[in-house]
Structure formats: structure tokens, C-alpha cells
Amino acid sequence: MSDPIISVQLEQIKDFQFEISFGEGIPTVLGDEPHPIGEGKGPSPVQFLAAAVGNCLCDSLFFAIKKYKQDPQPIHCTVTAKIGRNDQNRLRVTEMHCVLTLGVPAETLEHLDRVLASFEAFCTVTQSVGQGIPITTEVFDSHRKKLK
């Protein structure tokens, strides 16, 4: 079996606005740069990157918990991307911080220690992006008890 290939299509609407198509049956999204470069009519590329990292972490955590026939819903995630300048004075995402919050108290979930020790390793996007951008992750339960 060959490795999957993911393809998205971007079509410029005007200036920094691009219509992004993900495939048949999936709604298109408008991407745009924030003011003063763009009009801020859609998520920026950095916001898409942060969303991809957060979405993948949530998926991975949810999958790992569901493997033990547990239900952590609803999971909430906030991703903060820090932007700074590199040695060439060019803007870059210099680090990302992800805070995941489970929708239930930790004591209602079995095998949570095993899940927390491994779920990040199975997150395709975070592990890929993390090779170039430091990413830290925290996990809390619904009572805001820090689990990781």
C-alpha cells in the first residue's frame, strides 16, 4: 500500500485572499492576511498552522482515550503561536503552546496516565511541525486540574 497523498487547492480571489478547497463535499475556506497587509477576511496562514496542530492533538488525544472505551467529550484546545524574527530578521513562528482541556473530570477516565504518556507521539501534524518549531502541550481536566 502506498503512502497517502493529501492535496488542497488554493485560488487567488484578490490580493492576499485565497479560496482554499479541500476536496469534494468539504466546504471551501477563505484565507487572508490580517491588516495592514490583507483585509483580515479569513484565517491567516499562521492561524491555519495553529489550527492544524491543535486539531491533530485533539484528534490524537480523543482517539487514544476512545481506544479504552472512554468518552472525554467535549475536548477544548487553545493554541498560541509566537511570532518573532530569525537571524535574517524575517518573521517566523518561533514557538507554539497548546492547552487541551477534557470535557470530563480526570477521575472518570481509566488508563489516562497511559494515554497522556503516548498521545502526542501519534499526532502526525504536531510531530512534523515540531521538528522545526518547538511545541509545548498541557492537558487539563474539566475541573482545570493539570494532568500534563
mmCIF file of C-alpha atoms in Angstrom:
data_model
loop_
_atom_site.group_PDB
_atom_site.id
_atom_site.type_symbol
_atom_site.label_atom_id
_atom_site.label_comp_id
_atom_site.label_asym_id
_atom_site.label_seq_id
_atom_site.Cartn_x
_atom_site.Cartn_y
_atom_site.Cartn_z
ATOM 1 C CA MET A 1 0.000 0.000 0.000
ATOM 2 C CA SER A 2 1.405 3.397 -0.932
ATOM 3 C CA ASP A 3 1.555 6.361 1.406
ATOM 4 C CA PRO A 4 -1.477 8.667 1.249
ATOM 5 C CA ILE A 5 -1.096 11.948 -0.590
ATOM 6 C CA ILE A 6 -3.073 14.941 0.629
ATOM 7 C CA SER A 7 -3.853 17.743 -1.800
ATOM 8 C CA VAL A 8 -5.544 21.108 -1.309
ATOM 9 C CA GLN A 9 -6.269 23.725 -3.960
ATOM 10 C CA LEU A 10 -5.779 27.470 -3.468
ATOM 11 C CA GLU A 11 -7.176 30.034 -5.865
ATOM 12 C CA GLN A 12 -6.423 33.714 -5.503
ATOM 13 C CA ILE A 13 -9.536 35.844 -5.183
ATOM 14 C CA LYS A 14 -7.659 39.133 -4.838
ATOM 15 C CA ASP A 15 -4.506 40.391 -3.162
ATOM 16 C CA PHE A 16 -3.818 38.099 -0.177
ATOM 17 C CA GLN A 17 -7.230 36.396 -0.226
ATOM 18 C CA PHE A 18 -7.286 32.796 -1.376
ATOM 19 C CA GLU A 19 -10.182 30.383 -1.613
ATOM 20 C CA ILE A 20 -8.949 27.091 -0.200
ATOM 21 C CA SER A 21 -10.579 23.873 -1.382
ATOM 22 C CA PHE A 22 -10.053 20.632 0.487
ATOM 23 C CA GLY A 23 -11.962 18.267 -1.786
ATOM 24 C CA GLU A 24 -15.424 17.279 -2.846
ATOM 25 C CA GLY A 25 -18.054 17.613 -0.150
ATOM 26 C CA ILE A 26 -15.879 19.774 2.114
ATOM 27 C CA PRO A 27 -16.711 23.490 2.358
ATOM 28 C CA THR A 28 -14.141 25.903 0.970
ATOM 29 C CA VAL A 29 -12.461 28.381 3.306
ATOM 30 C CA LEU A 30 -11.255 31.900 2.618
ATOM 31 C CA GLY A 31 -7.725 32.610 3.802
ATOM 32 C CA ASP A 32 -6.416 36.155 4.158
ATOM 33 C CA GLU A 33 -3.615 38.057 5.841
ATOM 34 C CA PRO A 34 -4.532 40.403 8.691
ATOM 35 C CA HIS A 35 -4.368 44.186 8.421
ATOM 36 C CA PRO A 36 -2.300 46.050 7.292
ATOM 37 C CA ILE A 37 -1.167 43.562 4.618
ATOM 38 C CA GLY A 38 -4.552 41.995 3.913
ATOM 39 C CA GLU A 39 -8.139 42.654 4.871
ATOM 40 C CA GLY A 40 -8.402 40.012 7.605
ATOM 41 C CA LYS A 41 -11.459 38.417 5.969
ATOM 42 C CA GLY A 42 -10.332 34.898 6.811
ATOM 43 C CA PRO A 43 -7.781 32.975 8.839
ATOM 44 C CA SER A 44 -4.129 33.737 8.165
ATOM 45 C CA PRO A 45 -1.613 31.038 7.246
ATOM 46 C CA VAL A 46 -0.294 31.116 10.834
ATOM 47 C CA GLN A 47 -3.830 30.605 12.150
ATOM 48 C CA PHE A 48 -4.266 27.654 9.793
ATOM 49 C CA LEU A 49 -0.985 26.202 11.086
ATOM 50 C CA ALA A 50 -2.059 26.650 14.712
ATOM 51 C CA ALA A 51 -5.451 25.116 13.932
ATOM 52 C CA ALA A 52 -3.828 22.116 12.233
ATOM 53 C CA VAL A 53 -1.571 21.471 15.234
ATOM 54 C CA GLY A 54 -4.437 21.853 17.716
ATOM 55 C CA ASN A 55 -6.873 19.784 15.675
ATOM 56 C CA CYS A 56 -4.375 16.964 15.301
ATOM 57 C CA LEU A 57 -3.570 16.955 19.033
ATOM 58 C CA CYS A 58 -7.284 16.857 19.878
ATOM 59 C CA ASP A 59 -7.851 14.017 17.411
ATOM 60 C CA SER A 60 -4.916 12.061 18.804
ATOM 61 C CA LEU A 61 -5.997 12.559 22.428
ATOM 62 C CA PHE A 62 -9.604 11.655 21.614
ATOM 63 C CA PHE A 63 -8.540 8.544 19.677
ATOM 64 C CA ALA A 64 -6.255 7.378 22.480
ATOM 65 C CA ILE A 65 -8.978 7.779 25.115
ATOM 66 C CA LYS A 66 -11.647 6.147 22.905
ATOM 67 C CA LYS A 67 -9.327 3.163 22.481
ATOM 68 C CA TYR A 68 -10.078 2.415 26.145
ATOM 69 C CA LYS A 69 -13.801 2.887 25.522
ATOM 70 C CA GLN A 70 -13.887 6.151 27.471
ATOM 71 C CA ASP A 71 -15.558 9.431 26.469
ATOM 72 C CA PRO A 72 -13.692 12.708 27.155
ATOM 73 C CA GLN A 73 -16.051 14.978 25.193
ATOM 74 C CA PRO A 74 -16.095 17.828 24.630
ATOM 75 C CA ILE A 75 -12.375 18.467 24.244
ATOM 76 C CA HIS A 76 -11.329 22.114 24.021
ATOM 77 C CA CYS A 77 -7.975 23.348 22.744
ATOM 78 C CA THR A 78 -6.257 26.720 22.605
ATOM 79 C CA VAL A 79 -3.104 27.063 20.525
ATOM 80 C CA THR A 80 -0.869 30.101 20.874
ATOM 81 C CA ALA A 81 1.708 30.737 18.170
ATOM 82 C CA LYS A 82 4.521 33.153 18.969
ATOM 83 C CA ILE A 83 5.895 35.100 16.020
ATOM 84 C CA GLY A 84 9.383 36.567 16.098
ATOM 85 C CA ARG A 85 12.285 37.324 13.836
ATOM 86 C CA ASN A 86 15.038 34.906 12.845
ATOM 87 C CA ASP A 87 18.731 35.687 12.318
ATOM 88 C CA GLN A 88 17.914 37.158 8.903
ATOM 89 C CA ASN A 89 15.284 39.418 10.524
ATOM 90 C CA ARG A 90 12.456 37.503 8.802
ATOM 91 C CA LEU A 91 9.183 36.771 10.581
ATOM 92 C CA ARG A 92 8.808 33.168 11.692
ATOM 93 C CA VAL A 93 6.658 31.134 14.047
ATOM 94 C CA THR A 94 9.186 30.693 16.841
ATOM 95 C CA GLU A 95 7.161 28.511 19.209
ATOM 96 C CA MET A 96 3.700 27.128 19.823
ATOM 97 C CA HIS A 97 1.893 26.316 23.053
ATOM 98 C CA CYS A 98 -1.173 24.067 23.170
ATOM 99 C CA VAL A 99 -3.608 23.756 26.065
ATOM 100 C CA LEU A 100 -6.080 20.887 25.807
ATOM 101 C CA THR A 101 -8.975 20.616 28.232
ATOM 102 C CA LEU A 102 -11.021 17.469 28.608
ATOM 103 C CA GLY A 103 -14.779 17.749 28.972
ATOM 104 C CA VAL A 104 -14.867 15.432 31.985
ATOM 105 C CA PRO A 105 -13.049 15.058 35.316
ATOM 106 C CA ALA A 106 -9.840 13.001 35.137
ATOM 107 C CA GLU A 107 -11.081 10.502 37.711
ATOM 108 C CA THR A 108 -13.847 9.376 35.322
ATOM 109 C CA LEU A 109 -11.314 8.161 32.756
ATOM 110 C CA GLU A 110 -9.399 4.905 33.040
ATOM 111 C CA HIS A 111 -5.832 4.460 31.744
ATOM 112 C CA LEU A 112 -5.403 8.232 31.483
ATOM 113 C CA ASP A 113 -1.751 8.026 32.529
ATOM 114 C CA ARG A 114 -1.005 5.739 29.572
ATOM 115 C CA VAL A 115 -2.937 7.992 27.192
ATOM 116 C CA LEU A 116 -1.137 11.138 28.357
ATOM 117 C CA ALA A 117 2.245 9.442 28.008
ATOM 118 C CA SER A 118 1.688 8.492 24.371
ATOM 119 C CA PHE A 119 -0.962 10.507 22.503
ATOM 120 C CA GLU A 120 1.390 13.237 21.234
ATOM 121 C CA ALA A 121 3.681 10.699 19.565
ATOM 122 C CA PHE A 122 0.800 9.681 17.273
ATOM 123 C CA CYS A 123 -0.076 13.238 16.197
ATOM 124 C CA THR A 124 1.094 13.438 12.579
ATOM 125 C CA VAL A 125 0.919 17.224 12.210
ATOM 126 C CA THR A 126 2.365 18.152 15.598
ATOM 127 C CA GLN A 127 5.251 15.728 15.273
ATOM 128 C CA SER A 128 6.003 17.034 11.777
ATOM 129 C CA VAL A 129 5.735 20.735 12.613
ATOM 130 C CA GLY A 130 7.557 20.166 15.894
ATOM 131 C CA GLN A 131 10.716 19.192 14.004
ATOM 132 C CA GLY A 132 11.115 22.869 13.127
ATOM 133 C CA ILE A 133 9.074 24.749 15.734
ATOM 134 C CA PRO A 134 9.166 23.991 19.475
ATOM 135 C CA ILE A 135 5.682 22.913 20.618
ATOM 136 C CA THR A 136 4.667 22.526 24.254
ATOM 137 C CA THR A 137 1.463 20.826 25.332
ATOM 138 C CA GLU A 138 -0.535 20.953 28.550
ATOM 139 C CA VAL A 139 -3.625 18.903 29.355
ATOM 140 C CA PHE A 140 -6.265 19.744 31.958
ATOM 141 C CA ASP A 141 -9.457 18.023 33.001
ATOM 142 C CA SER A 142 -12.875 19.703 33.251
ATOM 143 C CA HIS A 143 -12.069 20.900 36.799
ATOM 144 C CA ARG A 144 -8.902 22.617 35.474
ATOM 145 C CA LYS A 145 -6.711 20.032 37.213
ATOM 146 C CA LYS A 146 -3.400 19.904 35.349
ATOM 147 C CA LEU A 147 -2.782 16.390 34.038
ATOM 148 C CA LYS A 148 0.265 17.028 31.831
#
